Tab-separated table of C-alpha atoms in Angstrom:
chain	number	residue	atom	x	y	z
A	26	SER	CA	24.362	106.026	109.196
A	27	ASN	CA	25.156	109.844	107.487
A	28	GLY	CA	27.872	109.359	105.532
A	29	VAL	CA	31.058	110.501	106.306
A	30	ASP	CA	32.694	114.205	105.317
A	31	ASP	CA	35.502	114.752	102.401
A	32	SER	CA	37.894	113.965	105.286
A	33	MET	CA	36.171	110.731	105.277
A	34	MET	CA	35.447	111.289	109.064
A	35	PRO	CA	32.077	110.395	110.078
A	36	ILE	CA	29.281	113.123	110.105
A	37	VAL	CA	27.318	113.939	112.561
A	38	LEU	CA	24.751	115.430	112.413
A	39	LEU	CA	23.149	119.134	113.913
A	40	ASP	CA	20.234	119.728	113.609
A	41	ARG	CA	16.461	117.647	111.463
A	42	ALA	CA	17.662	120.489	108.169
A	43	ASP	CA	21.659	119.708	108.089
A	44	LEU	CA	21.537	119.629	104.486
A	45	ARG	CA	24.937	117.499	104.331
A	46	VAL	CA	23.107	114.412	104.273
A	47	THR	CA	19.506	113.187	102.169
A	48	GLN	CA	16.194	113.036	104.690
A	49	PRO	CA	18.418	114.915	107.554
A	50	GLU	CA	14.760	114.081	109.614
A	51	LYS	CA	14.449	110.596	108.589
A	52	ARG	CA	17.998	109.733	110.294
A	53	LEU	CA	17.439	110.818	113.427
A	54	ALA	CA	14.463	109.506	114.120
A	55	PHE	CA	15.493	106.071	113.957
A	56	LYS	CA	18.213	107.595	115.871
A	57	ASN	CA	16.451	108.257	118.557
A	58	ASN	CA	13.561	105.718	118.542
A	59	ALA	CA	15.324	102.980	117.563
A	60	LYS	CA	15.246	100.276	120.025
A	61	TRP	CA	19.226	99.074	120.255
A	62	GLU	CA	19.379	96.659	123.011
A	63	PHE	CA	17.492	95.105	120.199
A	64	PHE	CA	19.605	95.401	117.965
A	65	LYS	CA	22.197	93.992	120.198
A	66	LEU	CA	20.432	91.292	121.664
A	67	LEU	CA	20.166	90.229	117.837
A	68	LEU	CA	24.012	90.579	117.652
A	69	VAL	CA	24.628	88.803	121.142
A	70	ASN	CA	22.678	86.281	119.797
A	71	ALA	CA	24.176	85.669	116.679
A	72	GLY	CA	27.500	85.519	117.488
A	73	LEU	CA	28.778	88.589	116.030
A	74	LEU	CA	29.341	90.099	119.426
A	75	GLU	CA	30.731	88.620	122.646
A	76	GLU	CA	30.287	89.455	126.641
A	77	LYS	CA	33.963	89.763	128.238
A	78	LYS	CA	34.939	90.176	132.277
A	79	VAL	CA	37.069	92.321	132.868
A	80	GLY	CA	38.843	93.855	135.179
A	81	LYS	CA	39.810	91.894	138.652
A	82	VAL	CA	37.943	89.406	141.384
A	83	PHE	CA	35.856	90.675	142.571
A	84	LYS	CA	35.048	93.423	140.621
A	85	SER	CA	34.889	92.476	137.907
A	86	ASN	CA	32.503	94.513	134.635
A	87	ALA	CA	31.640	92.742	131.483
A	88	LYS	CA	32.791	93.680	128.198
A	89	LEU	CA	31.132	93.810	124.661
A	90	VAL	CA	33.733	91.917	122.248
A	91	VAL	CA	33.339	91.407	118.479
A	92	ASN	CA	33.610	87.651	117.662
A	93	GLU	CA	36.178	87.926	114.941
A	94	LYS	CA	35.139	84.462	113.808
A	95	ARG	CA	31.433	84.552	112.932
A	96	LEU	CA	32.376	88.278	111.694
A	97	VAL	CA	34.676	86.850	108.805
A	98	SER	CA	31.945	84.338	108.800
A	99	LEU	CA	29.588	86.853	108.157
A	100	PHE	CA	31.593	88.331	105.189
A	101	ALA	CA	32.118	85.280	103.734
A	102	LEU	CA	28.637	84.727	103.282
A	103	THR	CA	28.307	88.291	102.560
A	104	ALA	CA	30.693	88.268	99.602
A	105	ILE	CA	28.714	84.966	98.373
A	106	HIS	CA	25.234	84.972	98.694
A	107	ASP	CA	23.970	85.642	95.835
A	108	ILE	CA	26.862	85.045	93.345
A	109	MET	CA	24.967	82.578	91.450
A	110	LYS	CA	22.200	84.560	90.170
A	111	MET	CA	24.539	84.997	87.080
A	112	ASN	CA	23.216	83.062	85.062
A	113	GLN	CA	26.585	81.839	83.472
A	114	ILE	CA	27.552	79.856	86.802
A	115	LEU	CA	25.076	78.750	87.571
A	116	PRO	CA	25.855	74.758	87.876
A	117	GLU	CA	24.870	71.615	85.956
A	118	CYS	CA	23.697	68.290	88.602
A	119	GLN	CA	26.312	65.780	87.412
A	120	LYS	CA	24.920	61.997	88.032
A	121	GLU	CA	26.684	61.633	90.611
A	122	HIS	CA	25.242	64.487	93.548
A	123	GLU	CA	21.379	63.594	91.369
A	124	PRO	CA	18.541	63.575	92.691
A	125	PHE	CA	19.315	67.444	94.350
A	126	HIS	CA	15.696	69.197	94.824
A	127	GLY	CA	14.396	68.163	92.360
A	128	TYR	CA	17.504	68.537	89.618
A	129	MET	CA	17.622	65.529	87.945
A	130	ALA	CA	21.477	64.894	86.036
A	131	GLY	CA	22.903	67.963	83.056
A	132	ASP	CA	20.164	69.916	84.608
A	133	THR	CA	21.184	73.461	85.856
A	134	ILE	CA	19.912	74.182	88.686
A	135	GLY	CA	18.616	77.386	87.584
A	136	ASP	CA	16.702	78.569	91.521
A	137	HIS	CA	19.943	80.747	92.576
A	138	ASP	CA	19.683	79.231	96.684
A	139	HIS	CA	20.429	75.662	95.448
A	140	ALA	CA	22.572	76.449	92.554
A	141	LEU	CA	25.025	78.082	95.529
A	142	SER	CA	23.292	75.249	98.498
A	143	TYR	CA	25.149	72.832	95.634
A	144	ILE	CA	28.579	74.301	95.058
A	145	MET	CA	29.072	74.792	99.437
A	146	GLU	CA	28.045	71.169	99.117
A	147	HIS	CA	29.664	69.794	96.556
A	148	TYR	CA	32.664	71.749	95.055
A	149	PRO	CA	33.239	74.411	98.360
A	150	SER	CA	36.998	74.235	96.637
A	151	ILE	CA	35.867	77.031	94.325
A	152	LEU	CA	34.662	79.513	96.586
A	153	PRO	CA	37.481	81.041	98.470
A	154	SER	CA	35.860	82.685	101.124
A	155	PHE	CA	33.873	79.572	102.631
A	156	ARG	CA	36.400	77.500	101.293
A	157	ASP	CA	39.190	78.808	104.095
A	158	LEU	CA	36.605	79.125	107.391
A	159	ASP	CA	36.398	76.020	109.658
A	160	GLU	CA	33.943	73.039	109.904
A	161	LYS	CA	31.569	75.316	112.299
A	162	GLU	CA	31.630	78.496	110.688
A	163	LYS	CA	31.190	76.429	107.086
A	164	ARG	CA	28.031	74.357	108.577
A	165	SER	CA	26.859	77.413	110.181
A	166	VAL	CA	26.489	79.597	107.050
A	167	LYS	CA	25.729	76.451	104.132
A	168	PHE	CA	22.561	75.962	107.386
A	169	THR	CA	21.338	79.479	107.175
A	170	GLN	CA	22.032	79.639	103.058
A	171	CYS	CA	20.996	76.739	102.756
A	172	ASN	CA	18.195	75.573	105.360
A	173	LEU	CA	17.018	79.217	106.744
A	174	CYS	CA	16.834	80.645	103.077
A	175	PHE	CA	18.434	83.222	104.728
A	176	ASN	CA	17.319	87.039	103.039
A	177	HIS	CA	20.563	88.737	103.405
A	178	GLY	CA	19.000	91.879	101.581
A	179	TRP	CA	16.542	92.340	105.083
A	180	PHE	CA	19.147	91.664	107.368
A	181	VAL	CA	21.400	94.486	106.174
A	182	GLN	CA	18.343	96.882	105.227
A	183	ALA	CA	16.660	95.671	109.204
A	184	GLU	CA	13.912	94.684	107.556
């Protein structure tokens, strides 16, 4: 959130005038005023964090742990979500797949989200980070990318 220093240690803001970072007053205001319970709920509802019971039978506590499988899926989505913005790699709709979102055989799939959907659906082997997910996680990533019109930038920026 505040970066790291020259020793790669996290920077802890000392006050609103801390010159080691840009806009320290905004950073402190965000830290102090953000609704962190909502962020936690978002991560739990997304399956990225899970509650695990720890302790003995009569005295147990819940602890949040990272769901590594789901996190890897989010990393895969992060890696591939905008690759089709490079015009040089846009796919051409094949005869056996027409019509695909209105594209016919021979058409270059110009919409980057539709292009990625096409590759995920018909040629997943060329996306190793997607290809190697288990089937349940592939369905989740495809749904997020292809059906929800998920805006990854908004998620990363917490908008």
